Coordinates of C-alpha atoms in Angstrom, one line a residue:
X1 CA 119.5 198.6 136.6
X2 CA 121.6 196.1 135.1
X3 CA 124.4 198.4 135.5
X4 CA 123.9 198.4 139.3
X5 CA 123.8 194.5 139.0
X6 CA 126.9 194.5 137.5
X7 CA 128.7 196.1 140.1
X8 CA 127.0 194.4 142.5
X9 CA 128.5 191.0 141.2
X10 CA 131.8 193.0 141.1
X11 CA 131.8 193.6 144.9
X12 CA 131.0 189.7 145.3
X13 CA 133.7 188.8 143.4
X14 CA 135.7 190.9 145.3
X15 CA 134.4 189.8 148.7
X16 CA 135.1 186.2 148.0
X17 CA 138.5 187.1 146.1
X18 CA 139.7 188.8 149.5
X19 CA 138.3 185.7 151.6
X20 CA 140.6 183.2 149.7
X21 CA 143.7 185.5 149.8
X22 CA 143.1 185.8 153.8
X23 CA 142.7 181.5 153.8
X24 CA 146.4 181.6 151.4
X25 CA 148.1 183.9 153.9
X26 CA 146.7 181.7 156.9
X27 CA 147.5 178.0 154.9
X28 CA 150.9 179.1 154.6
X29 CA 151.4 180.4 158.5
X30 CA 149.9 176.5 158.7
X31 CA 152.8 175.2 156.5
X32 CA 155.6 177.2 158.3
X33 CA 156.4 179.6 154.8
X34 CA 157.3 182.6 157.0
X35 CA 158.6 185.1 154.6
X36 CA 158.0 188.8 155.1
X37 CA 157.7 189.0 151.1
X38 CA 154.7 187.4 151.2
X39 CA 153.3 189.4 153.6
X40 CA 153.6 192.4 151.7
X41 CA 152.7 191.3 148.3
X42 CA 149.3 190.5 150.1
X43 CA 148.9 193.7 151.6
X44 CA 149.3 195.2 148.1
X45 CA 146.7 192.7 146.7
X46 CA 144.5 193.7 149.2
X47 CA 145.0 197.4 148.4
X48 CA 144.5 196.9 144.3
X49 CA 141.3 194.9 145.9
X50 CA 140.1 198.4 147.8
X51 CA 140.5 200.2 145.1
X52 CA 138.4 198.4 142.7
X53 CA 135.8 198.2 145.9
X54 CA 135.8 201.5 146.6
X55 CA 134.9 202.7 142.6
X56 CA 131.6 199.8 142.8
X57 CA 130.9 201.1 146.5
X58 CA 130.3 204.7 144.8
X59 CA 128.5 204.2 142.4
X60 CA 126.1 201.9 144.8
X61 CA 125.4 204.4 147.4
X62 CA 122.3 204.9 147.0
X63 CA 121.5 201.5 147.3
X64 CA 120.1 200.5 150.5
X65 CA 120.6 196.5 150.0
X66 CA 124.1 196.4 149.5
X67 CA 125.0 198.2 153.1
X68 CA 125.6 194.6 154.1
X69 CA 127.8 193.6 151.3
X70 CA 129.9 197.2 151.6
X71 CA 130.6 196.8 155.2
X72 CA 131.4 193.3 155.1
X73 CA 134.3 194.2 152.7
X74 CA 135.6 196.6 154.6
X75 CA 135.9 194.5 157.7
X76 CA 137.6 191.8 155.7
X77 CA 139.9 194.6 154.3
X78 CA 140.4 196.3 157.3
X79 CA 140.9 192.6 158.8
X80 CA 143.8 191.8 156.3
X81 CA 145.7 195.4 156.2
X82 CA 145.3 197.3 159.7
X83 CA 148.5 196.3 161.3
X84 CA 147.3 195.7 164.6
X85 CA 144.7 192.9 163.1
X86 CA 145.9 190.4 160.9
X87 CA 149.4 191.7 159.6
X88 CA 150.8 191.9 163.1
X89 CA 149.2 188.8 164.1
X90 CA 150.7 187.2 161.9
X91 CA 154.1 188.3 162.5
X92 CA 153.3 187.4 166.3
X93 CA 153.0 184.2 165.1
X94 CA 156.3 183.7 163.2
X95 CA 157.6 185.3 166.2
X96 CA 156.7 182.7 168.3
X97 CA 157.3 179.9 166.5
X98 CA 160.7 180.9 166.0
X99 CA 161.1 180.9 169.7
X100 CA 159.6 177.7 170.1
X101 CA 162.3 176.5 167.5
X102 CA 164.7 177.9 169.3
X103 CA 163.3 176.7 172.8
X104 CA 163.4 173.1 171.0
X105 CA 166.8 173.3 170.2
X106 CA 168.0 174.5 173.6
X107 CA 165.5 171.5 175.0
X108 CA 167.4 169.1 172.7
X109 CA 171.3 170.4 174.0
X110 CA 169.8 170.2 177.5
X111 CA 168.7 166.8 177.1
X112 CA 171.7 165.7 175.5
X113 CA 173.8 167.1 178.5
X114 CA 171.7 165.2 180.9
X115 CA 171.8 161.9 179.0
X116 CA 175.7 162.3 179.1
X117 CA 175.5 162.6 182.8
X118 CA 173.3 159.8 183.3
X119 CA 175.6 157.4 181.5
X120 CA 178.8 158.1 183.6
X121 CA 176.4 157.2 186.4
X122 CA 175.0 154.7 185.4
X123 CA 178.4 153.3 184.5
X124 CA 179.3 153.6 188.4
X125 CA 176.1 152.4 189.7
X126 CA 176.4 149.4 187.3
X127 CA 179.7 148.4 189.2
X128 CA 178.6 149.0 192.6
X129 CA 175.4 147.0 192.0
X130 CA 177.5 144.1 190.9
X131 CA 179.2 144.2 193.9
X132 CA 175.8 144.8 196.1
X133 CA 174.3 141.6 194.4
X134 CA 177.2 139.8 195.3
X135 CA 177.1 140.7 198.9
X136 CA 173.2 139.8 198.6
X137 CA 173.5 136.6 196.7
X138 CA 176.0 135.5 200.7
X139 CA 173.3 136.7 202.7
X140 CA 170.3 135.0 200.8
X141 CA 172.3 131.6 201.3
X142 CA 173.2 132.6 204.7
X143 CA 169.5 133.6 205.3
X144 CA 168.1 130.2 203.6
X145 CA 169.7 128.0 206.1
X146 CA 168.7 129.8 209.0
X147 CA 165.0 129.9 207.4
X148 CA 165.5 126.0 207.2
X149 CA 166.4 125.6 210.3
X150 CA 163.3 127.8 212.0
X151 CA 161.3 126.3 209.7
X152 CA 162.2 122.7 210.6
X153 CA 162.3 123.6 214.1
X154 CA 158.5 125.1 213.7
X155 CA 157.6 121.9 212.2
X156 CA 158.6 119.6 215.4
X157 CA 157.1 122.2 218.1
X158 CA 153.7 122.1 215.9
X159 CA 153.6 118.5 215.6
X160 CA 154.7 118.1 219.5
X161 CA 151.8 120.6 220.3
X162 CA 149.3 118.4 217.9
X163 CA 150.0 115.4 219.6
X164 CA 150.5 116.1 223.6
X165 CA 147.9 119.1 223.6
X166 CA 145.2 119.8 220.6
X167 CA 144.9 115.8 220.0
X168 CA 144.3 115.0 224.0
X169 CA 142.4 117.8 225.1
X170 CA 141.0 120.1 222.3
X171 CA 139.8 117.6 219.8
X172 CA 138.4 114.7 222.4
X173 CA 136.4 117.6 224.2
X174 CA 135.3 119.0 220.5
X175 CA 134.3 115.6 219.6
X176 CA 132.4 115.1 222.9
X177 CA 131.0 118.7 222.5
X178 CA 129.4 117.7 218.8
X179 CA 128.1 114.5 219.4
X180 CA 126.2 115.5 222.3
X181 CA 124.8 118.8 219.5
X182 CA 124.3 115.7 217.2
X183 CA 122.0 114.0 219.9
X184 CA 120.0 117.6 220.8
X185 CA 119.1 117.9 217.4
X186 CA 117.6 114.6 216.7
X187 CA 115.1 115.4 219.8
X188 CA 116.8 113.9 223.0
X189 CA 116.9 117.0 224.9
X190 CA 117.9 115.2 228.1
X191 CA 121.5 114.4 226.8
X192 CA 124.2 115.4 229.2
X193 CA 127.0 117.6 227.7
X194 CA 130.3 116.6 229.3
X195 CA 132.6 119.2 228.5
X196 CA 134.1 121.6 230.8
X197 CA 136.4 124.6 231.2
X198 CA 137.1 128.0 230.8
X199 CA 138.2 128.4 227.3
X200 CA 135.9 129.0 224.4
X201 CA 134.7 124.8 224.2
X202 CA 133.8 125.7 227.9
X203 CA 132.6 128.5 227.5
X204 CA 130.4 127.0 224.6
X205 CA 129.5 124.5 226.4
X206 CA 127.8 126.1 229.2
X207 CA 126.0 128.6 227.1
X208 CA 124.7 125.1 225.3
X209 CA 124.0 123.6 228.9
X210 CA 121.9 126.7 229.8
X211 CA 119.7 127.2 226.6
X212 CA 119.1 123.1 226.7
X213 CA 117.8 123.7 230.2
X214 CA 115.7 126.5 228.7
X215 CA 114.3 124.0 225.9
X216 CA 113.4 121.5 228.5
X217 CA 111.5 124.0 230.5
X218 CA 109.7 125.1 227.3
X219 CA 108.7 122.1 226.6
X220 CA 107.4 120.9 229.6
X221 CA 105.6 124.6 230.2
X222 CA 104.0 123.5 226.3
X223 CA 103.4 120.2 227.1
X224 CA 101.3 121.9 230.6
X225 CA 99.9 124.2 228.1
X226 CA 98.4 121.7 225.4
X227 CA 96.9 119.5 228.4
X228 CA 95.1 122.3 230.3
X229 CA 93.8 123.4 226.4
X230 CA 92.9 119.9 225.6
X231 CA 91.0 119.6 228.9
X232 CA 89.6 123.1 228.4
X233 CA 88.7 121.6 224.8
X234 CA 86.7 118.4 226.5
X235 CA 84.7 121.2 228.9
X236 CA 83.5 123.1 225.7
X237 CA 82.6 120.4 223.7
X238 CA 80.7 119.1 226.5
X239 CA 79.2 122.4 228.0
X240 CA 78.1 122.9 224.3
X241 CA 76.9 119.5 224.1
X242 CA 74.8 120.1 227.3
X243 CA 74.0 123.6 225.5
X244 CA 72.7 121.8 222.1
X245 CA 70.7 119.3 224.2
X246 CA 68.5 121.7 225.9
X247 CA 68.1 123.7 222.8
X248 CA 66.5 120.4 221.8
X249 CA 64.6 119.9 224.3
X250 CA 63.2 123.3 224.7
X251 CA 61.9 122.8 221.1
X252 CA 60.1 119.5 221.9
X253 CA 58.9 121.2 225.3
X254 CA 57.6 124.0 222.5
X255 CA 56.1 121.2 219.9
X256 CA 54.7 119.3 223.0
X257 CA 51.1 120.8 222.7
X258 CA 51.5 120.1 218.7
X259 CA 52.5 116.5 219.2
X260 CA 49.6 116.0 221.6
X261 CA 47.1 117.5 219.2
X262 CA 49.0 115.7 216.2
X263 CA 48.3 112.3 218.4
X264 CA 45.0 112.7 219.9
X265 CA 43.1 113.1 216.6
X266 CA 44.7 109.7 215.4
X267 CA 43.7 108.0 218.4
X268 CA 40.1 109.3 218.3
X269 CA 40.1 108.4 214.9
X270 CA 41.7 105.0 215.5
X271 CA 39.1 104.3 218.5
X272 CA 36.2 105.0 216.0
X273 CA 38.1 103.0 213.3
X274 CA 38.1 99.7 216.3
X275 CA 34.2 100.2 217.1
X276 CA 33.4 100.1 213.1
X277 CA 35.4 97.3 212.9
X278 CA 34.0 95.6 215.5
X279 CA 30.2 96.1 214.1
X280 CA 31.3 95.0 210.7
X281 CA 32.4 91.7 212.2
X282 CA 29.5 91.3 214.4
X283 CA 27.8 92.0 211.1
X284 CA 29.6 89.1 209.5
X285 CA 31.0 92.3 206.9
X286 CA 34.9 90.9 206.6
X287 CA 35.7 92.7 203.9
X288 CA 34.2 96.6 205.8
X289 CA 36.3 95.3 208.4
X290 CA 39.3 94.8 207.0
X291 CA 39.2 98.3 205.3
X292 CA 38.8 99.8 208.5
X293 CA 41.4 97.9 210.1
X294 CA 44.0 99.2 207.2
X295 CA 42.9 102.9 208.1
X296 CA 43.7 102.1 211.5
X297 CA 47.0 100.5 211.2
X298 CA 47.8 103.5 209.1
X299 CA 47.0 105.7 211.5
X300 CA 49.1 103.8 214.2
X301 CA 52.3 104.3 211.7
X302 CA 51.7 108.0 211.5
X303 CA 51.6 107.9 215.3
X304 CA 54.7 105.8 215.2
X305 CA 57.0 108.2 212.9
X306 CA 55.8 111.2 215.1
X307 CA 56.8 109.7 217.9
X308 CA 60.6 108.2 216.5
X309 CA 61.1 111.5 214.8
X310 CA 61.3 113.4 218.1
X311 CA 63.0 110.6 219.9
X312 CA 65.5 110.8 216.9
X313 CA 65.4 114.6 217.4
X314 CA 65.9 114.4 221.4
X315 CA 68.8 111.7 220.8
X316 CA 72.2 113.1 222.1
X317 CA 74.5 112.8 219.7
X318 CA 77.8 111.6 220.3
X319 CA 81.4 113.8 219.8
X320 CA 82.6 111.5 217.8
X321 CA 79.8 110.3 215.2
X322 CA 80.7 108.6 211.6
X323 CA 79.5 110.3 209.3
X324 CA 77.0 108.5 206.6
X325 CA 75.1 109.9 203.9
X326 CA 71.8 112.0 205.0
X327 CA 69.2 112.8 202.3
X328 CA 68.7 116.7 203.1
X329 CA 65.4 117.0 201.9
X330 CA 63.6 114.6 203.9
X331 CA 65.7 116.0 206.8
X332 CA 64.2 119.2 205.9
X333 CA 60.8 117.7 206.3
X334 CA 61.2 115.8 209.4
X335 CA 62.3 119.8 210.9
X336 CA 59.4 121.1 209.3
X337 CA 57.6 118.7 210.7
X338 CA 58.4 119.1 214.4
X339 CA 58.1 123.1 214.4
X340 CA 54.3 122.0 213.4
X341 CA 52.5 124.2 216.1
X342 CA 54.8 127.0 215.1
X343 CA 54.6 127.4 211.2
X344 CA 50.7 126.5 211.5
X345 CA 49.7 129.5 213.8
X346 CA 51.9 131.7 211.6
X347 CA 50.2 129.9 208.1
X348 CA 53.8 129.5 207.3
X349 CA 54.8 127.1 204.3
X350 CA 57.8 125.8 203.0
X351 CA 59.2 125.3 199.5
X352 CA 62.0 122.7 198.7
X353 CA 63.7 121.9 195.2
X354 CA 62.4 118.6 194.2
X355 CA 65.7 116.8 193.3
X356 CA 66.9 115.1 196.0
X357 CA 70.5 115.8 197.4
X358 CA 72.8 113.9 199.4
X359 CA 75.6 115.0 202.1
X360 CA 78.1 113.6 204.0
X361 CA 77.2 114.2 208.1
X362 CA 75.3 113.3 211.2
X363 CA 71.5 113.2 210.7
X364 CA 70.9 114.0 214.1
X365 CA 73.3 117.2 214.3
X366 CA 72.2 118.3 210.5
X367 CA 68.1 117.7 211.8
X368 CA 68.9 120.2 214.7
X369 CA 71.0 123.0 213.0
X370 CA 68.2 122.8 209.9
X371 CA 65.3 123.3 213.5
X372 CA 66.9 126.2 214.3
X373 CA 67.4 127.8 211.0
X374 CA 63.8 127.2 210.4
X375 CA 63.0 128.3 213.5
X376 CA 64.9 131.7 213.3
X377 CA 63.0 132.1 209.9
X378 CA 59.6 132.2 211.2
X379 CA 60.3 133.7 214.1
X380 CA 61.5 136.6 211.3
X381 CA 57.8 136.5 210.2
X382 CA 54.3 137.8 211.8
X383 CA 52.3 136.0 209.6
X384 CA 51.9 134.3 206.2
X385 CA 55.6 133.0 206.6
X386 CA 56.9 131.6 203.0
X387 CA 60.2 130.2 203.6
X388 CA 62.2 128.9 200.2
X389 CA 64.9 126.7 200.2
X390 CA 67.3 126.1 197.2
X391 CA 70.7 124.5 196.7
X392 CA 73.1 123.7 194.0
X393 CA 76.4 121.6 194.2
X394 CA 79.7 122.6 193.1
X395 CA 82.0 119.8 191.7
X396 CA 82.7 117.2 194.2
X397 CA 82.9 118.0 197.9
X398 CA 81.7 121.0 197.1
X399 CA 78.2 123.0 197.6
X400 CA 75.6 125.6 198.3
X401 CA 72.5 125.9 200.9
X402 CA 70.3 129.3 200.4
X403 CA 67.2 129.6 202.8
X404 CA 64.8 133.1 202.2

């Protein structure tokens, strides 16, 4: 076994030994040492190198593992000796480098050829452009006067157009034609714009003429518009004026029966209250009678505030009413109080938050949007009708209303 190793180290050695001989012969192509000495002696150390391969490569035959190792030393031999691999290549190669040499050096006497050529012309061409740059340096002085004088000669029929044409026509009719744009866009659409003509002022002119005549009609067509909508604006708030007016009324025409029960039984009362009193006095009982005359003068204010809260209700309220601050609460009472006849055949009751809460508004309007909202609420139930109210206020100016 340690025989076998030993030769297979051999064969290593040798692989590696013919690799650097191949990367010699290839480093010198590199360097341009060309000599066909040196192409030999390799071949013969490459042939000592089979030799010694070819003894380790017999005795390892029946070695499976080193296949690998045996046929890569052939290729790199066979690589480095068969003449039509790496030998002849490489006499290819100092083949054509020495024809490159020698198509350098044909290059070069070419080259110098040509730059002898190009001198003798160069040497004529100098002379006759000497004499062309004379010739040009006449006709730029020639041509500099004659510029002068066109140029001169510009400048007078310029300044002669300026003043006898752009200055009296152009630039008045300009000046005209922007003042009067100056005067349209501050907002006097009934400026005149008095330029005419058919060039492009004219022409810019008229187009200006024709979209101010547009404008105008526009606006007066707008100004039509915004007085029919303003009148159409006076109708509504009338006609809903008129509509909110005989919703109120139709509600007191609905409480009517309520009010008259609400009234009668204070007046009854109030007519027993006047005979006791009248006893007690007869009596000589003062004091009797001036109890019962404080029950009846209360009675004739709760006649009183029925009676001025549907006048305040049936009011019609004006379009444009200041607004003053209403306590909602007792607004919400006064409505509960004139849908009486209606919440009391339907049991209904109503639950407000205790803290009292100011708006902004018109009591009369607020009274007769919080009527109908109540209004719509019981009509929502058969019987037993609880109604709850809450609300909570959101910063200043700011709020919420919540009815169930």
């Amino acid at each position: 076994m340690q025989n076998e190793q030993q030769q297979v180290y051999t064969l290593a050695r040798i692989e590696n030994q013919i690799v650097d001989d191949l990367r010699d012969r290839l480093n010198e192509l590199k360097s341009g040492n060309n000599d066909g000495m040196l192409v030999e002696t390799h071949i013969r150390y490459l042939e000592n190198l089979k030799k010694t391969a070819d003894e380790n490569i017999r005795a390892l035959d029946d070695w499976p593992s080193t296949i690998t190792l045996r046929q890569t030393i052939d290729e790199l031999l066979e690589i480095g000796m068969v003449k039509n691999k790496m030998p002849d290549t490489m006499r290819d190669y100092v083949a054509a480098q020495k024809a490159l040499l020698d198509a350098s050096r044909a290059r070069e006497a070419t080259l110098g050829r040509f730059r002898t050529l190009l001198e003798a012309q160069l040497g004529s061409s100098h002379q006759q452009m000497q004499t062309f740059n004379q010739r040009l340096e006449q006709i730029v002085r020639v041509s500099g006067g004659l510029i002068l004088v066109a140029t001169l000669l510009a400048l007078l029929l310029a300044w002669g157009l300026n003043h006898y044409f752009i200055r009296s026509r152009l630039v008045k009719r300009f000046t005209a034609l922007n003042q009067a744009v100056v005067q349209i866009g501050l907002g006097r659409t009934d400026s005149t714009i008095p330029v005419y003509g058919r060039d492009e002022l004219g022409r810019i002119a008229r187009l200006l003429r024709h979209t101010l005549g547009q404008l105008n009609m526009q606006r007066r067509q707008l100004e039509q518009e915004v007085a029919e909508r303003k009148e159409i604006e006076a109708d509504l708030r009338a006609m809903q004026d008129e509509l909110i007016q005989t919703a109120k009324l139709a509600v007191v025409g609905q409480t009517m029966t309520t009010l008259a029960h609400e009234i009668n039984q204070p007046l009854n009362a109030l007519s027993m209250y006047l005979f006791t009193a009248g006893r007690a006095i007869e009596q000589g009982q003062s004091g009797q009678a001036r109890n019962t005359l404080t029950k009846a003068e209360g009675l004739i204010n709760r006649i009183d505030a029925i009676i001025r809260s549907l006048r305040q209700f049936t009011r019609r309220a004006e379009l444009e009413t200041p607004l003053y601050p209403v306590d909602l609460r007792q607004t919400f009472v006064a409505a509960w109080e004139l849908l009486a006849m209606r919440h009391q055949s339907r049991q209904g009751a109503l639950s407000l938050p205790t803290d009292t809460v100011w708006v902004s508004g018109d009591e009369v309007r607020i009274q007769q949007v919080l009527v109908n909202v109540l209004a719509n609420a019981l009509d929502a139930c058969s019987h037993d009708a609880a109604i709850a109210v809450t609300w909570q206020t959101q910063g200043r100016g700011a709020g919420g209303l919540y009815c169930r």
